[in-house]
Short mmCIF file of C-alpha atoms and ligand atoms in Angstrom, two decimals:
data_model
loop_
_atom_site.label_atom_id
_atom_site.label_comp_id
_atom_site.label_asym_id
_atom_site.label_seq_id
_atom_site.Cartn_x
_atom_site.Cartn_y
_atom_site.Cartn_z
CA UNK A 1 2.31 -24.09 18.24
CA UNK A 2 0.73 -22.24 14.95
CA UNK A 3 0.31 -18.20 14.67
CA UNK A 4 -1.74 -16.84 11.89
CA UNK A 5 -1.52 -13.42 11.60
CA UNK A 6 -3.83 -11.86 9.31
CA UNK A 7 -4.14 -8.76 7.41
CA UNK A 8 -6.68 -6.54 6.69
CA UNK A 9 -5.46 -3.17 5.78
CA UNK A 10 -5.30 -2.30 2.34
CA UNK A 11 -2.14 -0.12 3.01
CA UNK A 12 1.14 -2.32 2.72
CA UNK A 13 3.17 -1.61 5.03
CA UNK A 14 0.88 1.13 7.48
CA UNK A 15 -0.17 1.11 10.69
CA UNK A 16 -1.42 -2.50 10.73
CA UNK A 17 0.82 -4.35 9.39
CA UNK A 18 3.95 -2.70 11.43
CA UNK A 19 2.24 -4.26 14.71
CA UNK A 20 0.51 -6.93 13.03
CA UNK A 21 4.71 -7.70 12.35
CA UNK A 22 5.96 -7.04 15.88
CA UNK A 23 2.56 -9.26 17.56
CA UNK A 24 4.19 -11.95 15.32
CA UNK A 25 8.33 -11.35 16.02
CA UNK A 26 7.24 -12.33 19.38
CA UNK A 27 5.19 -15.11 18.81
CA UNK A 28 8.15 -16.53 17.14
CA UNK A 29 10.80 -15.37 19.11
CA UNK A 30 8.70 -17.73 21.58
CA UNK A 31 9.57 -20.96 19.21
CA UNK A 32 6.17 -20.17 16.73
CA UNK A 33 5.12 -20.81 13.81
CA UNK A 34 4.86 -17.75 11.88
CA UNK A 35 2.29 -17.19 8.71
CA UNK A 36 0.18 -13.93 7.59
CA UNK A 37 -2.12 -13.37 4.90
CA UNK A 38 -2.68 -10.45 3.70
CA UNK A 39 -6.11 -10.51 3.73
CA UNK A 40 -6.18 -7.44 0.17
CA UNK A 41 -3.70 -9.44 -2.10
CA UNK A 42 -6.72 -12.96 -2.21
CA UNK A 43 -10.24 -12.69 -4.31
CA UNK A 44 -12.97 -13.91 -1.97
CA UNK A 45 -16.27 -12.92 -3.22
CA UNK A 46 -18.26 -11.60 -0.38
CA UNK A 47 -20.80 -13.95 1.41
CA UNK A 48 -23.91 -14.09 -0.96
CA UNK A 49 -26.08 -15.79 1.33
CA UNK A 50 -27.00 -19.19 -0.70
CA UNK A 51 -26.42 -21.00 2.23
CA UNK A 52 -25.17 -23.94 0.16
CA UNK A 53 -22.89 -24.39 3.59
CA UNK A 54 -25.70 -25.94 5.36
CA UNK A 55 -25.18 -28.68 3.79
CA UNK A 56 -21.65 -30.00 4.10
CA UNK A 57 -19.78 -26.60 5.87
CA UNK A 58 -17.65 -25.52 2.94
CA UNK A 59 -18.43 -22.56 1.26
CA UNK A 60 -19.58 -22.89 -2.56
CA UNK A 61 -17.11 -20.33 -3.56
CA UNK A 62 -13.51 -21.73 -5.19
CA UNK A 63 -11.74 -18.82 -5.34
CA UNK A 64 -8.83 -17.95 -2.11
CA UNK A 65 -11.01 -17.93 1.00
CA UNK A 66 -10.87 -21.70 0.79
CA UNK A 67 -7.28 -21.54 1.71
CA UNK A 68 -8.22 -18.93 4.63
CA UNK A 69 -10.40 -21.70 6.23
CA UNK A 70 -7.38 -23.97 5.69
CA UNK A 71 -5.39 -21.89 7.29
CA UNK A 72 -7.74 -20.97 10.12
CA UNK A 73 -7.67 -24.78 11.08
CA UNK A 74 -4.40 -25.27 11.15
CA UNK A 75 -4.22 -21.98 13.35
CA UNK A 76 -3.50 -21.85 17.20
CA UNK A 77 -3.77 -18.40 17.12
CA UNK A 78 -4.73 -15.87 15.30
CA UNK A 79 -4.65 -12.48 15.07
CA UNK A 80 -6.49 -10.22 13.14
CA UNK A 81 -5.20 -7.17 12.27
CA UNK A 82 -7.36 -4.00 10.88
CA UNK A 83 -7.28 -0.46 10.94
CA UNK A 84 -11.17 0.74 12.10
CA UNK A 85 -13.23 2.28 8.75
CA UNK A 86 -15.79 4.52 9.31
CA UNK A 87 -16.12 3.36 12.47
CA UNK A 88 -16.22 -0.87 11.88
CA UNK A 89 -13.15 -3.38 10.14
CA UNK A 90 -12.15 -2.80 6.54
CA UNK A 91 -14.15 -4.13 3.64
CA UNK A 92 -11.45 -6.74 3.12
CA UNK A 93 -11.34 -7.82 6.76
CA UNK A 94 -15.27 -7.84 6.85
CA UNK A 95 -15.91 -10.43 4.04
CA UNK A 96 -13.43 -12.53 5.31
CA UNK A 97 -15.58 -12.65 8.52
CA UNK A 98 -18.21 -13.57 6.73
CA UNK A 99 -17.31 -16.26 3.60
CA UNK A 100 -16.60 -17.34 8.35
CA UNK A 101 -20.59 -17.98 7.83
CA UNK A 102 -19.88 -21.61 6.31
CA UNK A 103 -18.15 -21.76 9.71
CA UNK A 104 -21.43 -20.87 12.02
CA UNK A 105 -23.61 -24.02 9.26
CA UNK A 106 -21.00 -26.78 10.86
CA UNK A 107 -21.33 -25.78 14.12
CA UNK A 108 -24.66 -24.44 14.39
CA UNK A 109 -26.71 -26.61 11.67
CA UNK A 110 -24.40 -29.44 11.60
CA UNK A 111 -22.96 -29.71 15.19
CA UNK A 112 -19.56 -30.08 14.24
CA UNK A 113 -16.50 -28.20 14.92
CA UNK A 114 -15.73 -25.33 13.26
CA UNK A 115 -12.53 -25.32 13.10
CA UNK A 116 -12.45 -29.05 13.11
CA UNK A 117 -10.97 -30.42 16.00
CA UNK A 118 -11.63 -29.09 19.33
CA UNK A 119 -7.90 -28.00 20.00
CA UNK A 120 -7.72 -25.09 21.70
CA UNK A 121 -7.39 -21.56 20.35
CA UNK A 122 -7.23 -18.76 21.06
CA UNK A 123 -6.95 -14.55 19.17
CA UNK A 124 -5.81 -11.01 19.06
CA UNK A 125 -7.30 -8.70 17.51
CA UNK A 126 -5.10 -5.54 16.70
CA UNK A 127 -6.87 -2.24 15.38
CA UNK A 128 -5.29 1.32 14.53
CA UNK A 129 -8.21 4.09 14.11
CA UNK A 130 -7.25 7.45 12.76
CA UNK A 131 -9.79 9.64 14.88
CA UNK A 132 -9.70 10.11 19.29
CA UNK A 133 -13.05 8.74 19.42
CA UNK A 134 -14.75 7.19 22.52
CA UNK A 135 -15.98 3.87 22.12
CA UNK A 136 -13.97 4.33 18.27
CA UNK A 137 -13.41 0.33 18.43
CA UNK A 138 -16.44 -0.46 19.54
CA UNK A 139 -17.99 -1.66 16.77
CA UNK A 140 -15.53 -3.35 15.29
CA UNK A 141 -14.74 -5.37 18.95
CA UNK A 142 -18.49 -6.13 18.74
CA UNK A 143 -17.40 -8.06 15.19
CA UNK A 144 -14.60 -9.65 15.76
CA UNK A 145 -15.28 -11.40 19.27
CA UNK A 146 -18.79 -12.63 17.70
CA UNK A 147 -16.35 -14.10 14.66
CA UNK A 148 -14.14 -15.78 17.05
CA UNK A 149 -17.09 -17.03 19.45
CA UNK A 150 -18.31 -18.55 16.31
CA UNK A 151 -14.89 -20.33 15.25
CA UNK A 152 -14.50 -21.32 19.73
CA UNK A 153 -11.09 -19.22 19.80
CA UNK A 154 -10.60 -17.96 23.06
CA UNK A 155 -10.32 -13.82 23.15
CA UNK A 156 -7.40 -12.89 24.20
CA UNK A 157 -7.39 -9.66 24.10
CA UNK A 158 -6.73 -6.74 21.94
CA UNK A 159 -4.00 -3.52 21.01
CA UNK A 160 -5.75 -0.39 20.46
CA UNK A 161 -4.40 2.30 18.76
CA UNK A 162 -6.87 5.79 18.65
CA UNK A 163 -5.43 8.83 16.54
CA UNK A 164 -3.05 6.99 14.80
CA UNK A 165 -3.32 7.78 10.86
CA UNK A 166 -0.34 9.15 9.11
CA UNK A 167 0.92 5.78 7.10
CA UNK A 168 3.70 4.72 9.92
CA UNK A 169 2.55 6.70 12.72
CA UNK A 170 2.55 3.51 14.53
CA UNK A 171 6.31 4.64 14.90
CA UNK A 172 5.94 7.69 16.88
CA UNK A 173 4.28 6.15 19.74
CA UNK A 174 5.71 5.47 22.43
CA UNK A 175 5.12 2.11 23.34
CA UNK A 176 3.15 0.22 20.42
CA UNK A 177 5.39 -1.64 18.76
CA UNK A 178 7.04 -2.73 22.29
CA UNK A 179 3.35 -3.97 23.69
CA UNK A 180 3.01 -5.67 19.78
CA UNK A 181 6.19 -7.41 20.27
CA UNK A 182 4.86 -8.15 24.35
CA UNK A 183 1.47 -9.46 23.12
CA UNK A 184 3.18 -11.66 21.15
CA UNK A 185 5.58 -13.17 23.59
CA UNK A 186 2.60 -14.02 25.50
CA UNK A 187 0.02 -14.88 23.10
CA UNK A 188 2.10 -17.91 22.78
CA UNK A 189 3.05 -18.31 26.12
CA UNK A 190 -0.39 -18.63 27.89
C1 FMN B 201 -11.85 4.12 3.98
C2 FMN B 201 -11.33 4.74 5.60
C3 FMN B 201 -12.15 5.07 6.88
C4 FMN B 201 -12.00 5.31 7.53
N1 FMN B 201 -13.02 5.51 8.56
C5 FMN B 201 -11.98 5.38 9.80
C6 FMN B 201 -12.76 5.59 10.86
O1 FMN B 201 -14.45 5.59 10.56
N2 FMN B 201 -11.86 6.31 12.64
C7 FMN B 201 -11.25 6.50 12.63
O2 FMN B 201 -10.70 6.37 13.33
N3 FMN B 201 -10.32 6.36 11.23
C8 FMN B 201 -10.70 5.81 10.85
N4 FMN B 201 -9.84 6.01 9.16
C9 FMN B 201 -8.68 6.14 9.26
C10 FMN B 201 -7.74 4.44 9.60
O3 FMN B 201 -8.42 4.35 10.23
C11 FMN B 201 -6.33 4.74 10.22
O4 FMN B 201 -5.47 6.03 8.83
C12 FMN B 201 -5.34 3.68 10.39
O5 FMN B 201 -4.12 4.21 11.19
C13 FMN B 201 -5.18 2.66 9.00
O6 FMN B 201 -4.29 2.09 9.75
P1 FMN B 201 -3.71 1.63 8.38
O7 FMN B 201 -2.24 1.99 8.23
O8 FMN B 201 -3.27 -0.10 9.10
O9 FMN B 201 -4.44 1.20 7.21
C14 FMN B 201 -10.25 5.31 7.93
C15 FMN B 201 -9.67 5.79 6.50
C16 FMN B 201 -10.06 5.19 5.61
C17 FMN B 201 -9.07 5.31 4.33
#
């Protein structure tokens, strides 16, 4: 069981990083092989809507997203972690998500599996926002649900924490890190 963690925050060791690490610890405790990709460290051009991917389901940009496609294909479980930024996912996460247009093209234009095979995959979404606002996570949830649907990744749930702003403040939450560990265990057991 391979679990891919995708860290979408620019803030290393911040709230979503801490939660993601706990999810992956939980998964590893159940014997899963875990790996983390830090999007902020990668060189990724935003999708240019050139439609070159319509030909073979491959993006013409030879940048770090090529590695991300391979890791997505290898993974059985995907954990996407992003802070809320201006009500949506981070720019880093959105660039990666938009580059999955090449995988959309595989599925809807070329009629081939978006991730190369039909293995059942599951995804978990982790998000933190500084504000306490009704519907704080709705835009991000719509984006991530759309991503998982296009990639044939079953939506396995989410960990959403509002009112958490300062770096590391998630540590003061009474249950968040434990919840994340448990969610990681559950993700690979189900
Ligand atoms: C550019 C930017 C935009 C933000 N926009 C929002 C927002 O719209 N709503 C919100 O609740 N928090 C917003 N925040 C606060 C972050 O979501 C919050 O600090 C979160 O804990 C950061 O998580 P991290 O430590 O994993 O980066 C924003 C932060 C930044 C830097």
